[in-house]
Coordinates of C-alpha atoms in Angstrom, one line a residue:
Chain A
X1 CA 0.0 0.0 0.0
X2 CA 3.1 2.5 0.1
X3 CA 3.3 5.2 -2.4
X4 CA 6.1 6.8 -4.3
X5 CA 7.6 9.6 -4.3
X6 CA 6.4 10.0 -7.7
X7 CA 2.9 9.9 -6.4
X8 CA 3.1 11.9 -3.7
X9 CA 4.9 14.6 -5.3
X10 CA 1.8 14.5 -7.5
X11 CA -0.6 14.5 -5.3
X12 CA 1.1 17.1 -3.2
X13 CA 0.9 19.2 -6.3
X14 CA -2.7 18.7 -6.7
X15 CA -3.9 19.3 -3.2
X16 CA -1.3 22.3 -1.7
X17 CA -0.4 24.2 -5.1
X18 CA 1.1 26.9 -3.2
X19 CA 3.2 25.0 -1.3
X20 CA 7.0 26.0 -1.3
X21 CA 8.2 22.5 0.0
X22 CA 10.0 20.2 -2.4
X23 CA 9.7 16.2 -1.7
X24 CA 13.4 15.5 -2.0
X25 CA 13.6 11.5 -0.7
X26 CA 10.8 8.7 0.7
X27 CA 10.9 5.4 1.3
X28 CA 11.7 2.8 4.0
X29 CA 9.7 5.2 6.6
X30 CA 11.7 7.9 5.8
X31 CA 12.0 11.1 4.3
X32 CA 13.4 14.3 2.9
X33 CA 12.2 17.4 2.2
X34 CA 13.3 21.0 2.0
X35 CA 12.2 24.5 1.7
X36 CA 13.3 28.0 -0.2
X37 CA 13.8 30.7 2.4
X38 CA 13.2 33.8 0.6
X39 CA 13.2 37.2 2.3
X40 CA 9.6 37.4 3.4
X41 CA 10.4 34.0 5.7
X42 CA 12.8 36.1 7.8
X43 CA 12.4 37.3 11.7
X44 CA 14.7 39.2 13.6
X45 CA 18.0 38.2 14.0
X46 CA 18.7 37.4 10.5
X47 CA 17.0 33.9 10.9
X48 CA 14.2 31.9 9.6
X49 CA 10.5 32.8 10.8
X50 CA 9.6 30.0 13.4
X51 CA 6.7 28.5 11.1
X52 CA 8.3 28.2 8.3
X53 CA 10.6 25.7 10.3
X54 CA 7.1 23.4 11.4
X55 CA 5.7 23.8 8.1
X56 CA 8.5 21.6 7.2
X57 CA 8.7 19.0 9.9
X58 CA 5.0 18.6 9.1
X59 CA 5.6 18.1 5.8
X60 CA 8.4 15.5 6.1
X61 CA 6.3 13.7 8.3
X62 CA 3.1 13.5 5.9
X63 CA 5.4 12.4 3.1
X64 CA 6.9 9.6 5.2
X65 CA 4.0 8.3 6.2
X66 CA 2.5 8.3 2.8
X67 CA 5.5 6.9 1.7
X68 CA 4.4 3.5 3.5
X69 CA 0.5 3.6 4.3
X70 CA -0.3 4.8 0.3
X71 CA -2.0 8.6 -1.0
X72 CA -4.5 8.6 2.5
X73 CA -5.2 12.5 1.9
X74 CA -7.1 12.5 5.1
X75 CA -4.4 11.6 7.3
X76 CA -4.0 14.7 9.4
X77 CA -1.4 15.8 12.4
X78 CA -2.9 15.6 15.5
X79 CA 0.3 16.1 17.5
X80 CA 3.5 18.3 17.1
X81 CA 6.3 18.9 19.2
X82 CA 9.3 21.0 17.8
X83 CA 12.3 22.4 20.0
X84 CA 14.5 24.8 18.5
X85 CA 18.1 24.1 18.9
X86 CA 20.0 27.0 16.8
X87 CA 19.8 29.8 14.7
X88 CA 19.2 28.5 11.0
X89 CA 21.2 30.4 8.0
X90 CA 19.0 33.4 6.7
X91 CA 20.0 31.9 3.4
X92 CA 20.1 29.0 3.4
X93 CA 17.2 25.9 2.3
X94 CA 16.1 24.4 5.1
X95 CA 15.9 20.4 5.2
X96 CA 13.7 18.2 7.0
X97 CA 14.6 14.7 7.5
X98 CA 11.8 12.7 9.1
X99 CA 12.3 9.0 10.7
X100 CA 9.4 7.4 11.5
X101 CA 9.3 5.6 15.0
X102 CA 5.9 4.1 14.9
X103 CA 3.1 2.7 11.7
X104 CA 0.0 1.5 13.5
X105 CA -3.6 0.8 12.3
X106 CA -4.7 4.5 13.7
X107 CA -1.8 6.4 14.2
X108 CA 2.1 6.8 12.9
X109 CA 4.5 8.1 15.0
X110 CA 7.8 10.2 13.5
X111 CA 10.5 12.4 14.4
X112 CA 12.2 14.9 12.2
X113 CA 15.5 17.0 12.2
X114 CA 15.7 19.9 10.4
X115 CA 18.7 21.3 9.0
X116 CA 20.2 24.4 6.9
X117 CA 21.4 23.4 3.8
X118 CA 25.2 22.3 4.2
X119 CA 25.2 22.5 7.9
X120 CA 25.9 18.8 9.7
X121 CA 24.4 20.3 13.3
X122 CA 20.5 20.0 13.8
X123 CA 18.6 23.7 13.7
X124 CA 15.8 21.9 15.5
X125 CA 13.9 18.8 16.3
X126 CA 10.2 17.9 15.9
X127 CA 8.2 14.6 16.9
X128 CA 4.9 14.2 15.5
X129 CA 1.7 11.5 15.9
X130 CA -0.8 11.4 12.8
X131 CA -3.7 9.9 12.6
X132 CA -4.8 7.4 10.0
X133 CA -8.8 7.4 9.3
X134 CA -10.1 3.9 9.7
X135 CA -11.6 3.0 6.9
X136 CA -8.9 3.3 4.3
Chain B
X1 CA 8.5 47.5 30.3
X2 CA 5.2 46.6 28.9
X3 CA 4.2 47.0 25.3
X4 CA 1.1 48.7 24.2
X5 CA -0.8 46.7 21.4
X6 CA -0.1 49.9 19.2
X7 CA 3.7 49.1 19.6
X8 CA 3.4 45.8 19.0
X9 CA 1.4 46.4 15.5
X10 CA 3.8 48.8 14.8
X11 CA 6.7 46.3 15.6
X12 CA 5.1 43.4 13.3
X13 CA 3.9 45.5 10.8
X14 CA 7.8 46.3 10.0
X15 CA 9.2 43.2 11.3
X16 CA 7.0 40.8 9.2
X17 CA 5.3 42.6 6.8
X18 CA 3.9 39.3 4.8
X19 CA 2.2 38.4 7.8
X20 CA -1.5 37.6 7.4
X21 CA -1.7 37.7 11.6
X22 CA -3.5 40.3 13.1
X23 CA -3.7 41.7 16.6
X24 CA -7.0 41.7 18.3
X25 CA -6.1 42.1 22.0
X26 CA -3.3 42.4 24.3
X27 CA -2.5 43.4 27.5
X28 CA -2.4 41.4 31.5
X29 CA -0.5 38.3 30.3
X30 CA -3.1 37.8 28.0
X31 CA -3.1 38.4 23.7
X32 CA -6.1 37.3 21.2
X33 CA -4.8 37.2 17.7
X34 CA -6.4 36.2 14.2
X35 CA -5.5 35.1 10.9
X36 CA -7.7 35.1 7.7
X37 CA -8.3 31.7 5.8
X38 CA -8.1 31.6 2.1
X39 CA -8.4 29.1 -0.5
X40 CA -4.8 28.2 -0.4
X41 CA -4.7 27.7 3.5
X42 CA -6.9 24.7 3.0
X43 CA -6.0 20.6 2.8
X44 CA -7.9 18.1 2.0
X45 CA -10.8 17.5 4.3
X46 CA -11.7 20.7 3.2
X47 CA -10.3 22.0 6.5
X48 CA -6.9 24.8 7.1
X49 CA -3.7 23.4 6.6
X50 CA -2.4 22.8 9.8
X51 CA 1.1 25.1 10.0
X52 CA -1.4 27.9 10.0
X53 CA -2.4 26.9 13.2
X54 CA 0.7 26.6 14.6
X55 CA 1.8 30.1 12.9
X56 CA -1.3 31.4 15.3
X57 CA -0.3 29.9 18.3
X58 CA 3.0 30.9 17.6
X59 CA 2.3 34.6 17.1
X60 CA -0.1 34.7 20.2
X61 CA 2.7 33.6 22.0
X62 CA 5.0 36.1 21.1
X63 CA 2.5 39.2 21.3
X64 CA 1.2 38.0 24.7
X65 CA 5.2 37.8 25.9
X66 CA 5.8 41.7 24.1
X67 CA 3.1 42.9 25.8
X68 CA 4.8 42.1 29.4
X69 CA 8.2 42.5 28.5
X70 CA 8.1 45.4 26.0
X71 CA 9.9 45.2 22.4
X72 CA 12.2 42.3 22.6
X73 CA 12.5 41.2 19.2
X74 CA 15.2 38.4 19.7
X75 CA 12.8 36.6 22.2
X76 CA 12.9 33.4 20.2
X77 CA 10.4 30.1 20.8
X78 CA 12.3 27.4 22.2
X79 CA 10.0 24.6 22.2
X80 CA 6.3 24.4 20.6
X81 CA 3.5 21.5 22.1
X82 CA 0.2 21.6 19.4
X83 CA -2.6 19.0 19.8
X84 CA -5.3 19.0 17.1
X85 CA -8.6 18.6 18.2
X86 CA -10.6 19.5 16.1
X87 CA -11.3 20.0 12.0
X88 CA -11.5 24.0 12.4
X89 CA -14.2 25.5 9.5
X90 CA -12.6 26.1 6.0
X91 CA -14.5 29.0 5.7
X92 CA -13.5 31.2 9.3
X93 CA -10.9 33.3 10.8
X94 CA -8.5 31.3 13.2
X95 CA -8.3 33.1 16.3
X96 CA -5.5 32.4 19.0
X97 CA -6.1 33.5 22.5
X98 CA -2.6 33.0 24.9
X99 CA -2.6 33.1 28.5
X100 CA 1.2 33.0 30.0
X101 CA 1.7 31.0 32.3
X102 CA 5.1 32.2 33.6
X103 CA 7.2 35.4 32.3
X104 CA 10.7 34.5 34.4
X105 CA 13.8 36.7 33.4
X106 CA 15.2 34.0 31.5
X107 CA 11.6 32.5 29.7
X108 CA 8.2 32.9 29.4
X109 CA 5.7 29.8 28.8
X110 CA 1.9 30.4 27.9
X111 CA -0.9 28.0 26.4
X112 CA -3.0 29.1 23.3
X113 CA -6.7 27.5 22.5
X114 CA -7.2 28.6 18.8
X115 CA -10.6 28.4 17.5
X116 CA -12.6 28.7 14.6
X117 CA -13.9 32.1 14.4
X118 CA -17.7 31.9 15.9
X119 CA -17.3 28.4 17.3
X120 CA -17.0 28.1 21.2
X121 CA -14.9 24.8 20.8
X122 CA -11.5 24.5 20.8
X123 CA -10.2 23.5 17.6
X124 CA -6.4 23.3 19.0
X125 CA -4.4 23.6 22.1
X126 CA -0.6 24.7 21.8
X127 CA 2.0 25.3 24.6
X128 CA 5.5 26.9 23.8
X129 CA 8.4 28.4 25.6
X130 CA 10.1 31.6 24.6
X131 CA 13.8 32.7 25.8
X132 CA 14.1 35.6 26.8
X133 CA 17.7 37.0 25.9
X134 CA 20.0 38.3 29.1
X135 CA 20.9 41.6 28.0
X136 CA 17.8 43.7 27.7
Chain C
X1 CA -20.8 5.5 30.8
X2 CA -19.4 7.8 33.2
X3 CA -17.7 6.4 36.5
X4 CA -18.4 8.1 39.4
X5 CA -15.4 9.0 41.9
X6 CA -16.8 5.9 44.1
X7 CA -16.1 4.0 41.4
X8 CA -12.7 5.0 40.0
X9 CA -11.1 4.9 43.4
X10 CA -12.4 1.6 43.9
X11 CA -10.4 0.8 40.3
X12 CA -7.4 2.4 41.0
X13 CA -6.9 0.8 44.4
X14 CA -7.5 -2.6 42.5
X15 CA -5.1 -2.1 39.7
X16 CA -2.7 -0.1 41.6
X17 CA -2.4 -0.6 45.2
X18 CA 0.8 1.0 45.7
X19 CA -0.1 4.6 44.2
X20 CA 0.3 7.5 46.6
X21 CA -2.3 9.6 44.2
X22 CA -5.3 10.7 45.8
X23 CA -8.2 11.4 43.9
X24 CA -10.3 14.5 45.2
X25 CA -12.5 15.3 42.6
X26 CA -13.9 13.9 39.1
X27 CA -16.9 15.2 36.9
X28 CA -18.2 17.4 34.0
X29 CA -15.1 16.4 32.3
X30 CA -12.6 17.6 35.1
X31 CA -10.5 15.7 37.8
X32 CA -8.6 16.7 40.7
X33 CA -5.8 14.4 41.9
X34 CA -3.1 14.9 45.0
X35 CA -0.4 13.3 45.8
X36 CA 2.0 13.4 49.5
X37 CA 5.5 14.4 49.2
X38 CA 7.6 12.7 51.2
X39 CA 11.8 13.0 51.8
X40 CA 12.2 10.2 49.3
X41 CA 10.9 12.5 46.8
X42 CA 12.6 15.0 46.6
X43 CA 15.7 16.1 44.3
X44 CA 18.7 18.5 45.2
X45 CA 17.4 22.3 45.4
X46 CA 14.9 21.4 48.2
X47 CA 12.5 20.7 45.2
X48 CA 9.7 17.8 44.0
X49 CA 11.7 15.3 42.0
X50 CA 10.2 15.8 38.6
X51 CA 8.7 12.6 37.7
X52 CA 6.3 12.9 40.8
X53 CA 5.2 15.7 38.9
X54 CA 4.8 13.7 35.6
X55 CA 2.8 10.8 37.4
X56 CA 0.3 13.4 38.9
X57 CA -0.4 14.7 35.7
X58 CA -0.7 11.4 33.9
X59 CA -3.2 9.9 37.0
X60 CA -5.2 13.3 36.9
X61 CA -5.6 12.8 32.7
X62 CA -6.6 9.3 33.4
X63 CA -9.0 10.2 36.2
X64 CA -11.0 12.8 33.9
X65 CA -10.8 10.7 31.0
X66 CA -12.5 7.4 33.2
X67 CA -15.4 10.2 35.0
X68 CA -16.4 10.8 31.1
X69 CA -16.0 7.2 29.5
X70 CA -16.2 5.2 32.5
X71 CA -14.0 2.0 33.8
X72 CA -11.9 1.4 30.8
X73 CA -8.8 -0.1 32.2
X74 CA -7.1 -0.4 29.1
X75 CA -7.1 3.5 28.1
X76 CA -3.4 4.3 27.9
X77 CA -1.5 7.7 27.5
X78 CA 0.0 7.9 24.1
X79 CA 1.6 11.5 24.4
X80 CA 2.3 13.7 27.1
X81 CA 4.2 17.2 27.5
X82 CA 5.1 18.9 30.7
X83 CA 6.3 22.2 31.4
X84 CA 8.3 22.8 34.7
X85 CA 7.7 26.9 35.6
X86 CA 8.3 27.4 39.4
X87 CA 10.2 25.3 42.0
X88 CA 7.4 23.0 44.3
X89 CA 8.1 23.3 47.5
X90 CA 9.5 20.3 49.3
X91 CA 6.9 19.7 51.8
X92 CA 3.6 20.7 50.0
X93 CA 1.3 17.8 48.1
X94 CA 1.0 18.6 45.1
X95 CA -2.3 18.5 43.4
X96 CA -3.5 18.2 39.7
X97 CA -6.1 19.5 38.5
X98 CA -7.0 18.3 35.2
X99 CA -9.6 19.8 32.0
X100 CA -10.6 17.7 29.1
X101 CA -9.9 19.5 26.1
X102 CA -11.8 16.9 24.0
X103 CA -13.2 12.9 24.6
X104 CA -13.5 11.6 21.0
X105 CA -14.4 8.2 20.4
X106 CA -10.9 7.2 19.6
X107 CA -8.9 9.4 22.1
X108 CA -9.2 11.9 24.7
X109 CA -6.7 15.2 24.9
X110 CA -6.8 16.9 28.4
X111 CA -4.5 19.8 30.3
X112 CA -3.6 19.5 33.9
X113 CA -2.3 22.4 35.8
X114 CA 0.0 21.6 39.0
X115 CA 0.4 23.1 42.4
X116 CA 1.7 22.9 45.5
X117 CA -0.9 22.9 47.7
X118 CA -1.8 26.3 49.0
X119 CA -0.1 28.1 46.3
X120 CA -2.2 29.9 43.6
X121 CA 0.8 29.5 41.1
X122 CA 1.1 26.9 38.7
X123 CA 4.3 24.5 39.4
X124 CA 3.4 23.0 36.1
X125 CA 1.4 22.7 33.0
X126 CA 0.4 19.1 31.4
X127 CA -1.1 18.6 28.2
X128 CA -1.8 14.2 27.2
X129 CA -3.3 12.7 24.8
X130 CA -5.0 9.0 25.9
X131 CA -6.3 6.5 23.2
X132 CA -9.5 4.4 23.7
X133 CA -9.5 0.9 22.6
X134 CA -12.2 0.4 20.1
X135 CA -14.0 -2.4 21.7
X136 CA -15.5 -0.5 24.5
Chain D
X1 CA 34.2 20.0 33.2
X2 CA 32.4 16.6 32.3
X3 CA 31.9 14.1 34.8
X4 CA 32.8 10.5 34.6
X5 CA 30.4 7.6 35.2
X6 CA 32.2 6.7 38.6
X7 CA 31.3 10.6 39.6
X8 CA 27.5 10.5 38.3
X9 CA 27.1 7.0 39.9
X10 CA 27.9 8.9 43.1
X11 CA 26.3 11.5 42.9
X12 CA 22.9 9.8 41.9
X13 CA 23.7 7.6 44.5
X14 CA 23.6 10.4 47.2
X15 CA 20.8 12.9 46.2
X16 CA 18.5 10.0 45.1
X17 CA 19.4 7.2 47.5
X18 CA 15.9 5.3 46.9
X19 CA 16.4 5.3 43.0
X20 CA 16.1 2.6 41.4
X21 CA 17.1 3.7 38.1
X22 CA 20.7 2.0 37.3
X23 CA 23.8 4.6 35.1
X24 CA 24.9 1.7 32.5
X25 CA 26.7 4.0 30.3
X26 CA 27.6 7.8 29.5
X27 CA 30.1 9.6 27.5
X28 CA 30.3 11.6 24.3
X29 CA 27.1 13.4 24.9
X30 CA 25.1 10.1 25.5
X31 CA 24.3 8.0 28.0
X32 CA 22.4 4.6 28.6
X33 CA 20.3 4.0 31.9
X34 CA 17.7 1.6 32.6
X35 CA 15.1 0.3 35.6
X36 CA 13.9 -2.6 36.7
X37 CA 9.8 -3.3 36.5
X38 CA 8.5 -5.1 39.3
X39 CA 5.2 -6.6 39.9
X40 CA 4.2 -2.8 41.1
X41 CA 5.1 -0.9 38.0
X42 CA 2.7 -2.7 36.1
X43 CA -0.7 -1.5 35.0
X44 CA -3.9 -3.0 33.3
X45 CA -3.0 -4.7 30.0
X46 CA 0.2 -6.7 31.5
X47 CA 2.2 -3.7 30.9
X48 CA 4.7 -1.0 32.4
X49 CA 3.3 1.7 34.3
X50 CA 3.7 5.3 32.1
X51 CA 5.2 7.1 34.8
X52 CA 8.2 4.6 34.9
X53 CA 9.0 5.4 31.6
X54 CA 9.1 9.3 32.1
X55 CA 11.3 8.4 35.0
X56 CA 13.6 6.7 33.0
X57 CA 13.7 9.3 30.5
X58 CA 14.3 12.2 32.7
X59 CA 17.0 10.6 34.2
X60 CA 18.7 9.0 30.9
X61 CA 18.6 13.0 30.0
X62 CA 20.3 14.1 33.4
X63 CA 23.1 11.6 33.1
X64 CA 23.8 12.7 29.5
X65 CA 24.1 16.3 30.9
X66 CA 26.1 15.8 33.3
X67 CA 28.3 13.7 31.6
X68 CA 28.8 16.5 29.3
X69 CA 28.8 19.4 31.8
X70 CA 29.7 18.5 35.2
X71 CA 27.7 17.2 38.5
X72 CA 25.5 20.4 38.2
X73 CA 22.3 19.3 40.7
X74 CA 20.5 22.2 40.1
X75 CA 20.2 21.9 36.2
X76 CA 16.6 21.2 36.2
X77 CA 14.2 19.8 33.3
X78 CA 12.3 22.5 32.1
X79 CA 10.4 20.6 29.6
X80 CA 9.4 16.9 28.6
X81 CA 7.6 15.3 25.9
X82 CA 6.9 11.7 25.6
X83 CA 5.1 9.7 22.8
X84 CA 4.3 6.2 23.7
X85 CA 4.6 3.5 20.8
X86 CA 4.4 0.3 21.8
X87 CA 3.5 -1.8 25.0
X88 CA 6.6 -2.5 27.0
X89 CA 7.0 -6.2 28.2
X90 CA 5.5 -6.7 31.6
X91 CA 8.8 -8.7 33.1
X92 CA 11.4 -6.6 31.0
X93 CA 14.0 -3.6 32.4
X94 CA 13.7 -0.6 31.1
X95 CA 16.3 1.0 29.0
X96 CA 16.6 4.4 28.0
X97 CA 19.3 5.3 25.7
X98 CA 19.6 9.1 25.6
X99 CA 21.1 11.4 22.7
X100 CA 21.5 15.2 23.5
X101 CA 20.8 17.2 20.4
X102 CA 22.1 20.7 22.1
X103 CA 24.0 21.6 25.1
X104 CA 24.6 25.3 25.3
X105 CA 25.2 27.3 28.0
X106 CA 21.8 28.2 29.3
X107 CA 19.9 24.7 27.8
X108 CA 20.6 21.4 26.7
X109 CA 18.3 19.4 25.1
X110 CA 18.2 15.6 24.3
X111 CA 16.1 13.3 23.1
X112 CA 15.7 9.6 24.6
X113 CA 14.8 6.2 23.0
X114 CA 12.9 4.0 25.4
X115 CA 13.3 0.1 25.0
X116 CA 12.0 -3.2 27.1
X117 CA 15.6 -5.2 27.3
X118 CA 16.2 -7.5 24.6
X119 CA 13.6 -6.3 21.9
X120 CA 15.0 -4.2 19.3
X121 CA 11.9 -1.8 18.6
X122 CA 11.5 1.1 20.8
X123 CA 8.7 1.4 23.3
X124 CA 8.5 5.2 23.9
X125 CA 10.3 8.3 22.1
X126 CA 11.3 11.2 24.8
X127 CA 12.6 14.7 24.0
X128 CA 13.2 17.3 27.0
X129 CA 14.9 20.3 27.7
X130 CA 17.1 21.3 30.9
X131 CA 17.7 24.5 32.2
X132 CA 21.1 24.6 33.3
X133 CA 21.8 27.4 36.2
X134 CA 24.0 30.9 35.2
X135 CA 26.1 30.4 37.8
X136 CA 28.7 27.1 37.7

């Protein structure tokens, strides 16, 4: 029942047209995807607006899990931790690597560090829960 | 060292001049904010994407904190809890109403129940930390 | 299929007769829980080891969540987030007082603020998430 | 200014005397701890008791900090999430197997992996956050 990334990307395109976030890597519960960071995504302190930076951990985890539980559109977040570790690059893309920890019946469980591009130290972390609708 | 809600939408207004936030109420540890819903803030389910949300809860956060501290605009979140709880309306206004729960020197941690516009249920809970930065 | 107080302290001495919680009140979707603090709990700074902190907010959740659905033993916690914002005081119970945020069919999500008893400040804030088997 | 196992054994030894939470490894900003689960820690569903497991994480966290930062006692956990994914064995130790993501001057934060002894999948995911004091 997984999907691949050539469906997702697809669907993804259908269904969030405006979305800025590029499916880079899925499979084997994981993922990777990343994000422009143009001026308007900037706070003070020449880094990246806080949102932007769950935006993408969301993201990364929706692509894993549809990675391995197939195009289930209604899937939807229903828990979201982040902690922000360091200051991401002003210009830099950031990338969201997601892990998944857990694929049950109702729910998948996944973490996710986020990186700026070409830097090997975490920006932040995120942990997420979806929930998978039952009759699928 | 309060901030008066005019500062503050004075403060956004220049600091993040994309944003679609606005600022309903602020003032005794306390800040309502709200956020307009359009067509492209929606996912399937025919409800709001969720990073709007947690851009809401966010930005309640951060005006509630202003508002007791005064202009700080390196006061960065640290950590960010959301639980979904319910699908909010595709059609409403999210609003964000933050309580603090502690302003220390060092952090401040409120809660945020975000609703849909009209709707006395809860549609999400979020609790977050913001540091505070030593030299102000 | 609410349990009355009579009938969740009756459960929780069967299924867990060592527990030091107390439970004070339960109904209309809220739960009050206590807990004694003795020397053995305690953790250098003259302060409440935190974990005693954890377990009051975890019993308190549980409590709530049993006064709305009634004796489900086999409700677990599948997410939990605590924030620690003021020092308990060593020789205080501490008491959790809990508020469903929402009792679904599949789970419940509740907050549970913590104090030392006497004191109108918030030690802590809890927010969990418990899942309800389906077979109920 | 780390502190070797010998010293945290010690330490842990002292300040929590009734602990039974054992130090099996730490060093190079991780650390392994785990608990033994008696007939008391168990809860309906022939399972481990939540509360256990956010006592094993706190502490997994604690002796990865001060393995990296010294015996500091009054670095406190300022925040703690926990998502549980699987049901621990009933007659299994514990084992938490801590990672620290950040450890900056004012905060470290980790994240801890949760395991009954012997099976490979993870039973709980833990990220938390300590405050460590200004003045060491």
């Amino acid at each position: 029942m997984s999907a691949s990334k050539k469906d997702i990307v697809e669907f993804l395109v259908q269904e969030f047209p405006k979305s800025r976030c590029r499916v880079d890597e899925v499979g084997g519960g994981s993922a990777t995807v990343s994000h422009e960071v143009g001026p308007d995504d900037l706070r003070p302190g020449a880094t990246v607006f806080g949102p932007l930076l769950m935006t993408v951990a969301d993201v990364a985890l929706y692509v894993a899990i549809l990675g391995e539980i197939g195009i289930v559109p209604l899937a939807v977040t229903t828990n979201l931790t982040i902690n922000f570790l360091r200051r991401p690059s002003a210009g830099k893309r950031i990338i969201g690597r997601c892990r998944l920890l857990k694929v049950g019946k109702r729910q998948a469980v996944g973490e996710v560090l986020l990186y700026s591009e070409g830097d090997p130290q975490a920006v932040s972390h995120a942990v997420g829960t979806y929930s998978i609708p039952p009759t699928r």
